[in-house]
């Protein structure tokens, strides 16, 4: 980044510091990852210079000879990887992708249904502070109070009673496999649109480590940057019968020109995900999460639902005598980055809830395995016992940094 350094050393230095942070800390935020150098190169390319409102062969600006091919390539690869009838690769990210679904199929005030945010859903699944909970009538299903699994009976009963126009499945803090069939069944019965927001698990679905929602859902939305390991962006997979409504909702309904540099990065990531190596990666993510969960249980941590089937572990730290925020802050000082998170039926507020959320996509991209998951659980236990002991936290940070030297991160120079 010689030019950047010469022109703007302030931003250059900040990017350099962030690069070191990503290199020297164990990143456990389940929605983050490391993209490949190839994805970085496509995303940082001159494609950022081009406007392309519209869709391939039907644009409002000339000069689309290469952009059209890039977008069509991304669509072709998305269809092939996920087995979908068609795709839209233009949403700026996951939230605009979900908004496009509501805009395509609902009018203001219509009922929409999703998993409650404080039970692991997403803001855009109808939470009150989101436009989706304000402009529509949100119906929220929850987890079962004992099993902490999705309460499919509650979901079905609420759907029958309120007849939502869109039924949303998908989560941001749910460690278990989602059974898409009950959603598809009730959506068919009440003639609702069945949408799956698979943002967290898209990489697992691509690699065959989680059942695919694509055959059952009318529409599937996803971000491209989480377990799928692409640039920050959005993607909508859909049945052909919904193409017109969805495409119109994305553009001109919600967005202007697509971010062509991102589209190219998505295309590259989709190519990388359509390989044997990525299938191995997806299964390894789950295996690592399960090793991490087992090691944490051994160290006396409480896990929501008792474990995990996917990339994510939700830890209730109440019995360790702490809460999510101080624990996450102490972990950060110790070189382990996660986010504090509510647990189901949490009596505590979202700014200092009872849990932390951990995920294995990024550390699996660095090649970690079972032994490292055990070290991680040991460090987390040490941190929980020494929340305010700066010496211990600094010692753990040093050990973490040392370990990471053996696990180079994709896209990041070793020094
Ligand atoms: N912000 C994302 C996450 O961390 O799960 C959801 O969009």
Coordinates of C-alpha atoms and ligand atoms in Angstrom, one line a residue:
X1 CA 0.0 0.0 0.0
X2 CA 2.8 2.4 -1.0
X3 CA 0.5 5.0 -2.5
X4 CA -1.8 5.0 0.5
X5 CA 1.2 5.4 2.8
X6 CA 2.4 8.4 0.8
X7 CA -1.0 10.1 0.5
X8 CA -2.6 9.4 3.8
X9 CA -0.3 8.0 6.5
X10 CA -3.1 8.5 9.1
X11 CA -5.4 5.9 7.4
X12 CA -2.4 3.8 6.3
X13 CA -1.3 3.5 10.0
X14 CA -4.7 2.6 11.2
X15 CA -5.1 -0.1 8.6
X16 CA -1.6 -1.4 9.5
X17 CA -2.6 -1.5 13.2
X18 CA -5.9 -3.3 12.4
X19 CA -3.9 -5.8 10.3
X20 CA -1.7 -6.5 13.3
X21 CA -4.8 -6.8 15.5
X22 CA -6.3 -9.4 13.2
X23 CA -3.0 -11.2 13.0
X24 CA -2.2 -11.3 16.7
X25 CA -5.5 -12.0 18.3
X26 CA -7.8 -15.0 18.2
X27 CA -10.9 -13.8 16.5
X28 CA -14.0 -15.6 17.8
X29 CA -16.8 -13.4 16.6
X30 CA -18.9 -15.9 14.7
X31 CA -19.8 -13.5 11.9
X32 CA -16.2 -12.6 11.0
X33 CA -13.6 -14.4 9.0
X34 CA -10.4 -13.9 6.9
X35 CA -10.9 -13.5 3.1
X36 CA -8.2 -14.8 0.7
X37 CA -5.7 -12.5 -1.0
X38 CA -7.6 -13.2 -4.3
X39 CA -10.9 -11.9 -2.7
X40 CA -9.0 -8.8 -1.3
X41 CA -7.5 -8.1 -4.7
X42 CA -10.9 -8.3 -6.5
X43 CA -12.6 -6.2 -3.8
X44 CA -9.8 -3.5 -3.9
X45 CA -9.9 -3.2 -7.7
X46 CA -10.8 -0.4 -10.1
X47 CA -14.3 -1.9 -10.4
X48 CA -15.1 0.6 -7.7
X49 CA -15.0 3.3 -10.4
X50 CA -18.0 2.1 -12.3
X51 CA -21.8 2.8 -12.0
X52 CA -24.1 0.1 -13.3
X53 CA -27.7 0.7 -12.2
X54 CA -30.0 -2.0 -13.5
X55 CA -29.2 -5.6 -14.4
X56 CA -27.0 -7.2 -17.0
X57 CA -28.0 -6.3 -20.6
X58 CA -30.5 -3.8 -19.2
X59 CA -28.5 -0.9 -17.6
X60 CA -29.1 2.8 -17.4
X61 CA -25.4 3.6 -18.1
X62 CA -23.2 2.5 -21.0
X63 CA -19.8 0.8 -20.7
X64 CA -21.0 -2.4 -19.1
X65 CA -19.1 -4.8 -21.4
X66 CA -17.1 -6.3 -18.5
X67 CA -19.3 -5.5 -15.5
X68 CA -22.2 -7.5 -17.1
X69 CA -20.0 -10.5 -17.4
X70 CA -18.7 -10.2 -13.8
X71 CA -22.3 -10.0 -12.4
X72 CA -23.5 -12.9 -14.6
X73 CA -20.5 -14.9 -13.5
X74 CA -21.3 -14.3 -9.8
X75 CA -25.0 -15.2 -10.4
X76 CA -24.0 -18.4 -12.3
X77 CA -21.6 -19.4 -9.5
X78 CA -24.1 -18.7 -6.8
X79 CA -26.7 -20.8 -8.6
X80 CA -24.3 -23.7 -9.1
X81 CA -22.9 -23.6 -5.5
X82 CA -26.3 -23.5 -3.8
X83 CA -28.4 -25.2 -6.4
X84 CA -30.8 -22.3 -6.6
X85 CA -33.0 -21.5 -9.6
X86 CA -31.7 -17.9 -9.8
X87 CA -29.9 -15.3 -7.7
X88 CA -29.5 -11.6 -7.2
X89 CA -25.9 -10.5 -6.2
X90 CA -26.5 -6.8 -5.8
X91 CA -27.7 -6.3 -2.2
X92 CA -25.2 -4.2 -0.3
X93 CA -25.4 -6.6 2.7
X94 CA -27.7 -8.9 4.7
X95 CA -30.0 -6.2 6.1
X96 CA -30.8 -4.7 2.6
X97 CA -31.3 -8.2 1.3
X98 CA -33.9 -8.9 4.0
X99 CA -35.5 -5.5 3.4
X100 CA -35.8 -6.4 -0.3
X101 CA -37.8 -9.5 0.6
X102 CA -40.3 -7.6 2.8
X103 CA -40.5 -4.8 0.1
X104 CA -41.2 -7.4 -2.6
X105 CA -44.0 -9.2 -0.7
X106 CA -45.5 -6.9 2.0
X107 CA -47.1 -3.6 2.4
X108 CA -46.6 -1.4 5.5
X109 CA -48.5 -2.8 8.4
X110 CA -48.5 -6.4 7.2
X111 CA -47.6 -9.1 9.7
X112 CA -44.1 -10.7 9.3
X113 CA -42.7 -13.4 11.5
X114 CA -39.2 -14.1 12.8
X115 CA -37.2 -15.4 15.7
X116 CA -37.0 -12.8 18.5
X117 CA -33.7 -11.0 18.6
X118 CA -33.1 -11.8 22.2
X119 CA -33.6 -15.5 21.4
X120 CA -31.0 -15.4 18.6
X121 CA -32.8 -13.8 15.7
X122 CA -31.7 -10.6 13.8
X123 CA -32.8 -7.0 14.0
X124 CA -34.3 -7.3 10.5
X125 CA -36.4 -10.2 11.5
X126 CA -38.9 -7.8 13.0
X127 CA -37.2 -6.4 16.1
X128 CA -38.8 -3.1 17.4
X129 CA -35.9 -0.7 16.8
X130 CA -35.5 -1.9 13.2
X131 CA -37.6 -0.5 10.4
X132 CA -38.8 -4.1 10.0
X133 CA -40.4 -4.0 13.4
X134 CA -41.8 -0.5 12.9
X135 CA -43.2 -0.6 9.4
X136 CA -44.6 -4.1 9.7
X137 CA -46.4 -6.0 12.4
X138 CA -43.8 -8.2 13.9
X139 CA -44.8 -11.7 15.2
X140 CA -42.0 -13.3 17.1
X141 CA -41.4 -16.9 17.9
X142 CA -38.9 -18.0 20.6
X143 CA -36.8 -20.8 21.8
X144 CA -38.2 -23.5 24.1
X145 CA -37.5 -22.5 27.8
X146 CA -36.1 -25.9 28.6
X147 CA -34.3 -27.1 25.5
X148 CA -33.3 -23.7 24.2
X149 CA -34.1 -25.1 20.7
X150 CA -36.5 -23.3 18.4
X151 CA -40.0 -23.8 19.6
X152 CA -41.5 -25.1 16.4
X153 CA -44.9 -25.6 17.9
X154 CA -45.0 -22.0 19.0
X155 CA -43.9 -20.9 15.6
X156 CA -46.7 -22.9 13.9
X157 CA -49.4 -21.7 16.3
X158 CA -48.4 -18.0 15.9
X159 CA -48.3 -18.4 12.1
X160 CA -51.8 -19.9 12.0
X161 CA -53.1 -17.2 14.3
X162 CA -51.5 -14.1 12.6
X163 CA -51.0 -15.4 9.1
X164 CA -47.7 -13.5 8.4
X165 CA -47.0 -12.5 4.8
X166 CA -43.3 -13.6 5.3
X167 CA -42.0 -16.3 7.6
X168 CA -38.4 -15.8 8.3
X169 CA -36.1 -18.6 9.6
X170 CA -32.5 -18.0 10.4
X171 CA -30.5 -16.7 13.4
X172 CA -27.4 -14.9 14.5
X173 CA -26.9 -16.6 17.9
X174 CA -28.4 -20.1 17.6
X175 CA -25.9 -23.0 18.0
X176 CA -28.2 -25.8 16.6
X177 CA -29.2 -27.1 13.2
X178 CA -32.4 -25.4 12.0
X179 CA -35.1 -27.8 10.7
X180 CA -36.5 -25.9 7.7
X181 CA -39.3 -28.3 7.0
X182 CA -41.8 -27.2 9.7
X183 CA -41.3 -23.6 8.4
X184 CA -41.9 -24.7 4.8
X185 CA -45.0 -26.7 5.8
X186 CA -46.7 -23.9 7.6
X187 CA -45.8 -21.3 5.0
X188 CA -47.4 -23.5 2.3
X189 CA -50.5 -24.0 4.5
X190 CA -51.1 -20.3 5.1
X191 CA -49.7 -19.2 1.7
X192 CA -46.9 -17.1 3.2
X193 CA -43.5 -16.5 1.6
X194 CA -40.9 -18.7 3.3
X195 CA -37.6 -16.9 3.6
X196 CA -34.4 -18.2 5.2
X197 CA -31.7 -15.8 6.3
X198 CA -28.8 -18.1 6.2
X199 CA -26.1 -15.4 6.7
X200 CA -24.4 -17.2 9.6
X201 CA -24.4 -20.7 8.1
X202 CA -24.0 -20.0 4.4
X203 CA -20.5 -21.4 4.3
X204 CA -21.7 -24.5 6.2
X205 CA -24.5 -24.9 3.7
X206 CA -22.1 -24.5 0.8
X207 CA -19.8 -27.1 2.2
X208 CA -22.5 -29.6 3.1
X209 CA -22.0 -29.2 6.9
X210 CA -25.6 -27.9 7.4
X211 CA -28.8 -28.9 5.6
X212 CA -29.6 -26.5 2.8
X213 CA -32.7 -24.4 2.9
X214 CA -32.6 -23.7 -0.8
X215 CA -34.9 -26.5 -2.0
X216 CA -37.6 -25.7 0.6
X217 CA -37.6 -21.9 0.7
X218 CA -39.1 -19.4 -1.6
X219 CA -36.2 -17.0 -1.0
X220 CA -32.9 -17.4 0.8
X221 CA -30.9 -14.3 1.8
X222 CA -27.3 -14.2 3.0
X223 CA -24.4 -12.0 3.7
X224 CA -21.3 -13.1 1.8
X225 CA -18.6 -12.4 4.4
X226 CA -19.3 -14.7 7.4
X227 CA -18.7 -18.5 7.1
X228 CA -18.9 -18.1 3.3
X229 CA -15.6 -16.2 3.5
X230 CA -16.2 -13.5 0.9
X231 CA -16.2 -9.8 0.9
X232 CA -18.8 -7.8 2.8
X233 CA -21.9 -8.1 0.7
X234 CA -25.3 -9.7 0.2
X235 CA -26.9 -12.3 -2.0
X236 CA -30.5 -13.5 -2.6
X237 CA -31.2 -17.0 -3.9
X238 CA -34.7 -17.6 -5.1
X239 CA -37.2 -19.5 -7.1
X240 CA -37.6 -18.1 -10.6
X241 CA -41.2 -17.1 -10.0
X242 CA -39.9 -14.5 -7.5
X243 CA -37.2 -13.1 -9.6
X244 CA -39.2 -10.1 -10.9
X245 CA -40.5 -9.0 -7.5
X246 CA -37.1 -9.4 -5.8
X247 CA -35.0 -7.8 -8.5
X248 CA -37.4 -4.8 -8.6
X249 CA -37.2 -4.5 -4.8
X250 CA -33.4 -4.5 -4.8
X251 CA -33.2 -2.0 -7.7
X252 CA -34.8 0.4 -8.1
X253 CA -36.7 -0.3 -4.9
X254 CA -34.0 0.0 -2.3
X255 CA -30.6 0.6 -3.9
X256 CA -28.8 2.5 -6.6
X257 CA -25.8 1.1 -8.5
X258 CA -24.4 -2.2 -7.3
X259 CA -20.9 -2.2 -5.8
X260 CA -19.1 -3.9 -8.7
X261 CA -15.9 -4.4 -6.8
X262 CA -17.8 -6.3 -4.2
X263 CA -19.7 -8.4 -6.9
X264 CA -16.3 -9.4 -8.3
X265 CA -15.1 -10.4 -4.8
X266 CA -18.3 -12.4 -4.2
X267 CA -17.7 -14.2 -7.5
X268 CA -14.2 -15.1 -6.4
X269 CA -15.4 -16.3 -3.0
X270 CA -18.1 -18.4 -4.6
X271 CA -15.5 -20.1 -6.8
X272 CA -13.3 -20.8 -3.8
X273 CA -16.3 -22.2 -1.9
X274 CA -17.1 -24.6 -4.8
X275 CA -14.1 -26.8 -4.0
X276 CA -13.3 -30.0 -2.1
X277 CA -11.0 -27.9 0.2
X278 CA -14.0 -25.7 1.2
X279 CA -16.1 -28.7 2.0
X280 CA -13.3 -29.9 4.4
X281 CA -13.2 -26.3 5.8
X282 CA -16.9 -26.2 6.5
X283 CA -16.9 -29.5 8.3
X284 CA -13.8 -28.5 10.2
X285 CA -15.6 -25.3 11.4
X286 CA -18.3 -27.5 13.0
X287 CA -15.8 -30.0 14.4
X288 CA -13.8 -27.1 16.0
X289 CA -16.9 -25.6 17.5
X290 CA -17.8 -29.0 19.0
X291 CA -14.3 -29.4 20.5
X292 CA -14.4 -25.9 21.9
X293 CA -17.8 -26.6 23.4
X294 CA -16.7 -29.9 25.0
X295 CA -13.5 -28.2 26.4
X296 CA -15.5 -25.3 27.8
X297 CA -18.0 -27.7 29.5
X298 CA -15.0 -29.5 31.1
X299 CA -13.9 -26.2 32.4
X300 CA -17.3 -25.6 34.1
X301 CA -18.8 -23.2 31.6
X302 CA -22.6 -23.3 30.9
X303 CA -23.5 -23.5 27.3
X304 CA -26.9 -22.6 25.8
X305 CA -28.6 -25.8 24.7
X306 CA -25.6 -27.7 26.1
X307 CA -23.4 -27.6 23.0
X308 CA -23.4 -26.9 19.3
X309 CA -24.2 -28.4 15.9
X310 CA -22.8 -25.5 13.9
X311 CA -20.1 -22.8 14.0
X312 CA -21.3 -21.1 17.1
X313 CA -21.1 -21.6 20.9
X314 CA -23.2 -19.4 23.2
X315 CA -21.8 -19.3 26.7
X316 CA -23.8 -18.3 29.8
X317 CA -21.2 -17.0 32.2
X318 CA -23.5 -16.4 35.1
X319 CA -22.3 -19.4 37.1
X320 CA -18.7 -18.1 36.7
X321 CA -19.7 -15.1 38.8
X322 CA -19.5 -12.6 36.0
X323 CA -21.5 -11.2 33.1
X324 CA -20.9 -11.0 29.4
X325 CA -19.4 -7.5 29.1
X326 CA -16.6 -7.6 31.7
X327 CA -15.7 -11.1 30.5
X328 CA -15.6 -10.1 26.8
X329 CA -13.5 -7.1 27.8
X330 CA -11.0 -9.1 29.8
X331 CA -10.8 -11.7 27.0
X332 CA -10.0 -8.9 24.5
X333 CA -7.1 -7.8 26.8
X334 CA -6.0 -11.4 26.8
X335 CA -5.9 -11.5 22.9
X336 CA -9.2 -13.3 22.5
X337 CA -12.0 -11.4 20.8
X338 CA -15.6 -12.2 21.1
X339 CA -18.9 -10.3 21.6
X340 CA -21.1 -10.2 24.6
X341 CA -24.6 -11.6 23.9
X342 CA -27.9 -12.2 25.5
X343 CA -28.8 -15.8 26.3
X344 CA -32.4 -17.0 25.9
X345 CA -34.7 -15.5 28.6
X346 CA -31.9 -13.3 29.8
X347 CA -32.8 -11.2 32.8
X348 CA -29.9 -8.8 32.0
X349 CA -29.8 -5.9 29.5
X350 CA -28.3 -6.2 26.0
X351 CA -25.4 -3.9 26.9
X352 CA -24.3 -6.2 29.6
X353 CA -26.0 -9.5 29.1
X354 CA -25.3 -12.9 30.7
X355 CA -23.4 -14.5 27.8
X356 CA -20.7 -14.3 25.2
X357 CA -21.0 -15.6 21.6
X358 CA -18.1 -17.5 20.1
X359 CA -17.6 -18.9 16.6
X360 CA -15.0 -20.9 14.8
X361 CA -15.0 -19.7 11.1
X362 CA -12.0 -17.4 11.4
X363 CA -9.8 -19.6 13.5
X364 CA -10.6 -22.5 11.3
X365 CA -9.4 -20.4 8.3
X366 CA -6.1 -20.2 10.1
X367 CA -5.9 -23.9 10.3
X368 CA -6.5 -24.5 14.0
X369 CA -7.8 -27.8 15.3
X370 CA -8.6 -29.8 18.4
X371 CA -5.5 -29.0 20.5
X372 CA -6.0 -25.3 19.9
X373 CA -9.6 -25.5 21.0
X374 CA -8.4 -27.0 24.3
X375 CA -5.9 -24.2 24.8
X376 CA -8.6 -21.7 24.1
X377 CA -10.9 -23.2 26.7
X378 CA -8.0 -23.2 29.2
X379 CA -7.3 -19.5 28.5
X380 CA -10.9 -18.6 28.8
X381 CA -11.1 -20.3 32.2
X382 CA -7.9 -18.5 33.3
X383 CA -9.4 -15.2 32.2
X384 CA -12.7 -15.9 34.0
X385 CA -10.8 -16.4 37.2
X386 CA -8.6 -13.3 36.7
X387 CA -10.9 -10.7 35.2
X388 CA -9.1 -7.8 36.8
X389 CA -5.6 -9.2 37.0
X390 CA -3.8 -7.3 34.3
X391 CA -0.6 -9.4 34.6
X392 CA -2.5 -12.7 33.9
X393 CA -4.4 -11.1 31.0
X394 CA -1.1 -9.8 29.5
X395 CA 0.5 -13.2 30.0
X396 CA -2.4 -14.9 28.2
X397 CA -2.2 -12.3 25.4
X398 CA 1.5 -13.2 25.0
X399 CA 0.8 -16.9 24.8
X400 CA -2.0 -16.3 22.3
X401 CA 0.3 -14.2 20.1
X402 CA 3.0 -16.9 20.2
X403 CA 0.5 -19.7 19.2
X404 CA -0.8 -17.6 16.3
X405 CA 2.7 -17.5 14.7
X406 CA 2.1 -21.1 13.7
X407 CA -1.3 -20.3 12.1
X408 CA -0.9 -17.6 9.5
X409 CA -4.2 -15.8 8.5
X410 CA -5.3 -15.8 4.9
X411 CA -4.8 -12.4 3.3
X412 CA -2.5 -11.2 6.0
X413 CA 1.3 -10.9 5.7
X414 CA 3.2 -12.9 8.4
X415 CA 5.0 -9.8 9.6
Ligands
LIG1 N1 -23.8 -8.4 12.8 C1 -24.0 -9.8 12.5 C2 -23.6 -10.8 13.5 O1 -22.6 -10.5 14.2 O2 -24.2 -11.8 13.7 C3 -25.4 -10.1 12.1 O3 -25.7 -9.3 11.0

